[in-house]
Coordinates of C-alpha atoms in Angstrom, one line a residue:
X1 CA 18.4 -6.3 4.3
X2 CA 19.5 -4.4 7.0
X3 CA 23.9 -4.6 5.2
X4 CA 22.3 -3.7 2.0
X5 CA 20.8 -0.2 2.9
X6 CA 23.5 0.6 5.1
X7 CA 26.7 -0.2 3.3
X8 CA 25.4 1.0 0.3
X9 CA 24.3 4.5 2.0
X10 CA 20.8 4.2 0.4
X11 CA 18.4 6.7 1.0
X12 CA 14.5 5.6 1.7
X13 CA 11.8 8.1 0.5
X14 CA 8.3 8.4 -1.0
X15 CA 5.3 10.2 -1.3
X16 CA 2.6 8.4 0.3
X17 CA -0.9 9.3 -1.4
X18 CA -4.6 8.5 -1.3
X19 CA -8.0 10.1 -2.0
X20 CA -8.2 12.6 1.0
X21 CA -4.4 13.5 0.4
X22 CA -0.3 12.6 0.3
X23 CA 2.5 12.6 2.7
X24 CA 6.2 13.7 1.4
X25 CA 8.7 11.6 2.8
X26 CA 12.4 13.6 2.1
X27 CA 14.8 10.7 1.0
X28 CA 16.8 9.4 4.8
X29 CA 19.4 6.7 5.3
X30 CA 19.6 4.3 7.5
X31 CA 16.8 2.9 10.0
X32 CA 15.2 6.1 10.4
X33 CA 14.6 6.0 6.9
X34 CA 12.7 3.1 6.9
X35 CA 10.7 3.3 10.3
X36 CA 9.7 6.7 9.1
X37 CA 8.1 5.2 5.8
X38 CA 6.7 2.4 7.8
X39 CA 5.2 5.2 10.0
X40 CA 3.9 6.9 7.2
X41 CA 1.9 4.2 5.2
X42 CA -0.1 3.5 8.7
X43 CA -1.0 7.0 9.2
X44 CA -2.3 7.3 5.6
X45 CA -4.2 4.1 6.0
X46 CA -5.7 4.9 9.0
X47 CA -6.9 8.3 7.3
X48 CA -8.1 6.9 4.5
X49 CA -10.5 4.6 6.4
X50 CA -12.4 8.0 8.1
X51 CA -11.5 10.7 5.3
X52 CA -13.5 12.0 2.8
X53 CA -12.1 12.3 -0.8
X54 CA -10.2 15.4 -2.3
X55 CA -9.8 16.4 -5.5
X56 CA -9.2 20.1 -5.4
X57 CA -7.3 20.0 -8.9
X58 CA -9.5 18.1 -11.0
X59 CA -7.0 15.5 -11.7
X60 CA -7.1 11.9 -9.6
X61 CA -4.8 11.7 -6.4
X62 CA -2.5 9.0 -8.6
X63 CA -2.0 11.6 -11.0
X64 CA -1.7 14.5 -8.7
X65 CA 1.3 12.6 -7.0
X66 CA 3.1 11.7 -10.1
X67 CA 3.2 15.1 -11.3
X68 CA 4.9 16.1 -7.5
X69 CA 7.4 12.5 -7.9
X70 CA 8.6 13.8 -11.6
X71 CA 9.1 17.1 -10.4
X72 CA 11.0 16.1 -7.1
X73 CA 12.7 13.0 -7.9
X74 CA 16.4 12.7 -9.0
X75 CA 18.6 11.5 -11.6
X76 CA 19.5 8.2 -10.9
X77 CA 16.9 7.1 -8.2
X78 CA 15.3 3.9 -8.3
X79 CA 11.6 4.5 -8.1
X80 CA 8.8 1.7 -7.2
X81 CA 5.1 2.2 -8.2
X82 CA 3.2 0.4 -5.3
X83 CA -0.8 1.2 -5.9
X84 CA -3.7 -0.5 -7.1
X85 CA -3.8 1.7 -10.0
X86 CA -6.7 2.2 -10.4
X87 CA -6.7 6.0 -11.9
X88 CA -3.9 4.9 -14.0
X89 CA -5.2 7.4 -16.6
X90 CA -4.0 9.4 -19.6
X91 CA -2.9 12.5 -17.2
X92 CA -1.3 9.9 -15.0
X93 CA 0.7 8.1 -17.7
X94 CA 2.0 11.4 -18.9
X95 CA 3.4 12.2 -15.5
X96 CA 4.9 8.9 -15.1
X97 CA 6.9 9.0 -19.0
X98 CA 8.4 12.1 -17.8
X99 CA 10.5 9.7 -15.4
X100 CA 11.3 7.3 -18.3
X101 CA 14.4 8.8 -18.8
X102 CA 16.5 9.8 -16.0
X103 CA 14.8 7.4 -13.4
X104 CA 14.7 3.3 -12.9
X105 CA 11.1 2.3 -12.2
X106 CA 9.2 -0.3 -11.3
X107 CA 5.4 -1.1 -11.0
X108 CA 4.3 -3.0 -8.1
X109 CA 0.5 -3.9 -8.0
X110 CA -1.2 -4.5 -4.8
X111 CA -4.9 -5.6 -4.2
X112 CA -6.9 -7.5 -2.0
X113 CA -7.5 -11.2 -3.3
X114 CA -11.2 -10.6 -3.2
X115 CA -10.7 -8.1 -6.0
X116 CA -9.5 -10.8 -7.9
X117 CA -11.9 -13.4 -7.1
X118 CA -15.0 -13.6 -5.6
X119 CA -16.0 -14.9 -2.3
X120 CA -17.1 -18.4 -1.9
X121 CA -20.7 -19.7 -3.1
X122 CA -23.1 -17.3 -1.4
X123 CA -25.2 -14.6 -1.1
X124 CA -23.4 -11.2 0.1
X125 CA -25.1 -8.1 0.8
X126 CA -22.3 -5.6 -0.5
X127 CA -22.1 -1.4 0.4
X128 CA -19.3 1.0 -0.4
X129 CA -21.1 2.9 2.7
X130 CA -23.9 4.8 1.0
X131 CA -25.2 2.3 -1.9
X132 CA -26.2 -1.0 -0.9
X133 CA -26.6 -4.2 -3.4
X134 CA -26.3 -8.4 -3.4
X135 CA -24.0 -10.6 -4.7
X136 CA -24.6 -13.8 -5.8
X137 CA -22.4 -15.8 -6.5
X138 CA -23.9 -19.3 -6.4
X139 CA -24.5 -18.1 -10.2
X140 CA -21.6 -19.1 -12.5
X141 CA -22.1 -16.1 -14.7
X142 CA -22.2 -13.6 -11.7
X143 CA -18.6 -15.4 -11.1
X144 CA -17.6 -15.3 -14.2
X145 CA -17.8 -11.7 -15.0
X146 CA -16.3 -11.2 -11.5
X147 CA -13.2 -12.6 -12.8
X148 CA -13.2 -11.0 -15.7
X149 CA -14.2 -7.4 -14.1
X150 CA -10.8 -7.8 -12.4
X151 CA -8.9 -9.5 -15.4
X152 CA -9.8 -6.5 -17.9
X153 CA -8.3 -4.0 -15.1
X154 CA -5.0 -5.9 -14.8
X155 CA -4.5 -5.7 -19.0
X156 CA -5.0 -2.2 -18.9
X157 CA -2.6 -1.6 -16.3
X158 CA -0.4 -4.3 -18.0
X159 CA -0.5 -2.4 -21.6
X160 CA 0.4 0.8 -19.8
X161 CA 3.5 -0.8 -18.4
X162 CA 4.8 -2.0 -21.8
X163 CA 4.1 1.8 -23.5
X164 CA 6.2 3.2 -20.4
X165 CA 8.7 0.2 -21.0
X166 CA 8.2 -0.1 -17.2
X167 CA 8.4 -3.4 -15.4
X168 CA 5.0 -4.7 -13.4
X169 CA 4.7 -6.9 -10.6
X170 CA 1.7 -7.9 -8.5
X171 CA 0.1 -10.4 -6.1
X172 CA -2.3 -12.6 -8.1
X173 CA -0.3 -15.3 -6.6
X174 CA -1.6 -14.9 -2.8
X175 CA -5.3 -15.9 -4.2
X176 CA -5.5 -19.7 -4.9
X177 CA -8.0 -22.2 -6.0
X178 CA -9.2 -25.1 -4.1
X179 CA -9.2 -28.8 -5.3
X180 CA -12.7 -28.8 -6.3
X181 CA -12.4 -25.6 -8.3
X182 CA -14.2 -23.1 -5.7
X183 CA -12.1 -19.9 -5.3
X184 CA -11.1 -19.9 -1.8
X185 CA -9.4 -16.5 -0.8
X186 CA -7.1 -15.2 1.9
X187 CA -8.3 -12.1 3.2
X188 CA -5.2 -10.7 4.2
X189 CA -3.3 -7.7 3.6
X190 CA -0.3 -6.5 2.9
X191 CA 0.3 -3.8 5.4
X192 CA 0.7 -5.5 8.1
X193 CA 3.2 -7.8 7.2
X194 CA 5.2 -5.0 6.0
X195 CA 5.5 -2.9 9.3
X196 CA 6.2 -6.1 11.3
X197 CA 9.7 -7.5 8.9
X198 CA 10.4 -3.6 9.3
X199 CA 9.9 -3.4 12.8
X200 CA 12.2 -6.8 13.2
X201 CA 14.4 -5.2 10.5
X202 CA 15.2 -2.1 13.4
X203 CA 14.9 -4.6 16.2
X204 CA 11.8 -2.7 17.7
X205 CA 8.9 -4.6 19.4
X206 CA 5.2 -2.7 20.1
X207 CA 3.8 -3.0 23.7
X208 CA 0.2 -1.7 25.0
X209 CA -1.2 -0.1 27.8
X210 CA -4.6 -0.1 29.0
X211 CA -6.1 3.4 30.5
X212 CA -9.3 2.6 32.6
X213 CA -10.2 -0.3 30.8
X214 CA -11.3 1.7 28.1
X215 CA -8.4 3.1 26.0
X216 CA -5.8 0.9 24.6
X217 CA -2.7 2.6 23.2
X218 CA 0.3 0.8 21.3
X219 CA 3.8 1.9 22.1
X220 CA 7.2 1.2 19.6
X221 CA 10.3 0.0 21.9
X222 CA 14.1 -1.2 21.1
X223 CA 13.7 -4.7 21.4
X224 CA 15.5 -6.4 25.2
X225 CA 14.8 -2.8 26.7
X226 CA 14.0 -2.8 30.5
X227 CA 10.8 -1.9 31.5
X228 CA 12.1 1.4 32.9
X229 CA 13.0 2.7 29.7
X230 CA 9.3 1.1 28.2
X231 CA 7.7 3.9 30.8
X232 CA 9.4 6.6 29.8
X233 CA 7.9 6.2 26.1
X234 CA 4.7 6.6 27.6
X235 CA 5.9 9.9 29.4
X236 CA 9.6 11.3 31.1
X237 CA 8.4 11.1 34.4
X238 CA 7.7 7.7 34.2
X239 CA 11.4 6.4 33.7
X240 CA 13.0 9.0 36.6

């Protein structure tokens, strides 16, 4: 991976979006292209957790970032998709044909796997922070239209794939079913195994320091690095 990009001269950008905002990422080469992306999709994850949604044009943030992508993105670039899609609307399909013809794109569909199926037999209480509700799903019809709550939103997106003549990918592999037919998910995501094949990509390793027993911080640092050079990450001083 790391000959590809470099021998190729391939530039890495994006525009990193969620519902408080987006991040424009200027196309880079090399490693700094990459780490910076890397860099990027924590900082909007972490903001998303404690943000509050924006949506100062009327339109949804999906939309709102293809209509910056089609107006800043180049002849010739190979564009991926990566969302959950799920504003993929009318206003946002109009954005994204405008890229049908001078762009190569590709849709790449992410989601957790308890999107896709349930959890196992049980009774959850469920909150998306202000409304509360339970799920049962020791009943087979609550599980069924689970399932198919998730199935009808992956045809949509799949139909407006095939009108933009765009390719779709997406990970309904990573959920699996047991041997006695119970759904059994991975809760996993796919952040973090993206920053860490970047970070061994760039040969970088993360250490942590510990302030009063209170504060931990995490530090990025060339992999076989002396500790020397590991203090003056933290601060100048520290490595004189």
């Amino acid at each position: 991976r790391r000959v590809l990009f470099r021998s190729r001269g391939d530039r890495v950008g994006s525009l990193i979006f969620s519902d408080q905002g987006h991040q424009e990422l200027r196309p880079r080469g090399g490693r700094s292209g990459v780490l910076r992306l890397t860099k990027g999709l924590a900082d909007v994850h972490a903001e998303a957790k404690d943000g509050v949604a924006s949506n100062q044009l009327g339109i949804s943030p999906f939309a709102q970032a293809l209509a910056r992508l089609s107006r800043a993105a180049r002849p010739g670039s190979l564009i991926f998709f990566v969302s959950d899609f799920r504003n993929f609307d009318e206003q946002a399909m109009t954005y994204a044909r405008r890229m049908s013809v001078h762009q190569e794109r590709m849709a790449l569909m992410v989601f957790e796997p308890i999107e896709a199926y349930p959890p196992p037999s049980g009774r959850y209480k469920v909150t998306d922070g202000t409304h509360y509700s339970d799920l049962d799903t020791t009943r087979r019809d609550v599980v069924t239209a689970y399932r198919d709550n998730f199935l009808v939103r992956r045809s949509h997106i799949e139909n407006c794939c095939k009108k933009l003549r765009m390719g779709l990918k997406d990970e309904e592999e990573n959920s699996t079913l047991t041997a006695t037919g119970g759904q059994e998910v991975r809760m996993t995501t796919k952040l973090e195994p993206l920053i860490l094949n970047c970070y061994n990509i760039l040969d970088l390793i993360t250490f942590y320091t510990v302030t009063g027993g209170k504060e931990t911080r995490a530090w990025t640092l060339k992999r076989g690095a002396l500790a020397p050079a590991a203090g003056g990450v933290v601060h100048s001083d520290f490595e004189e």
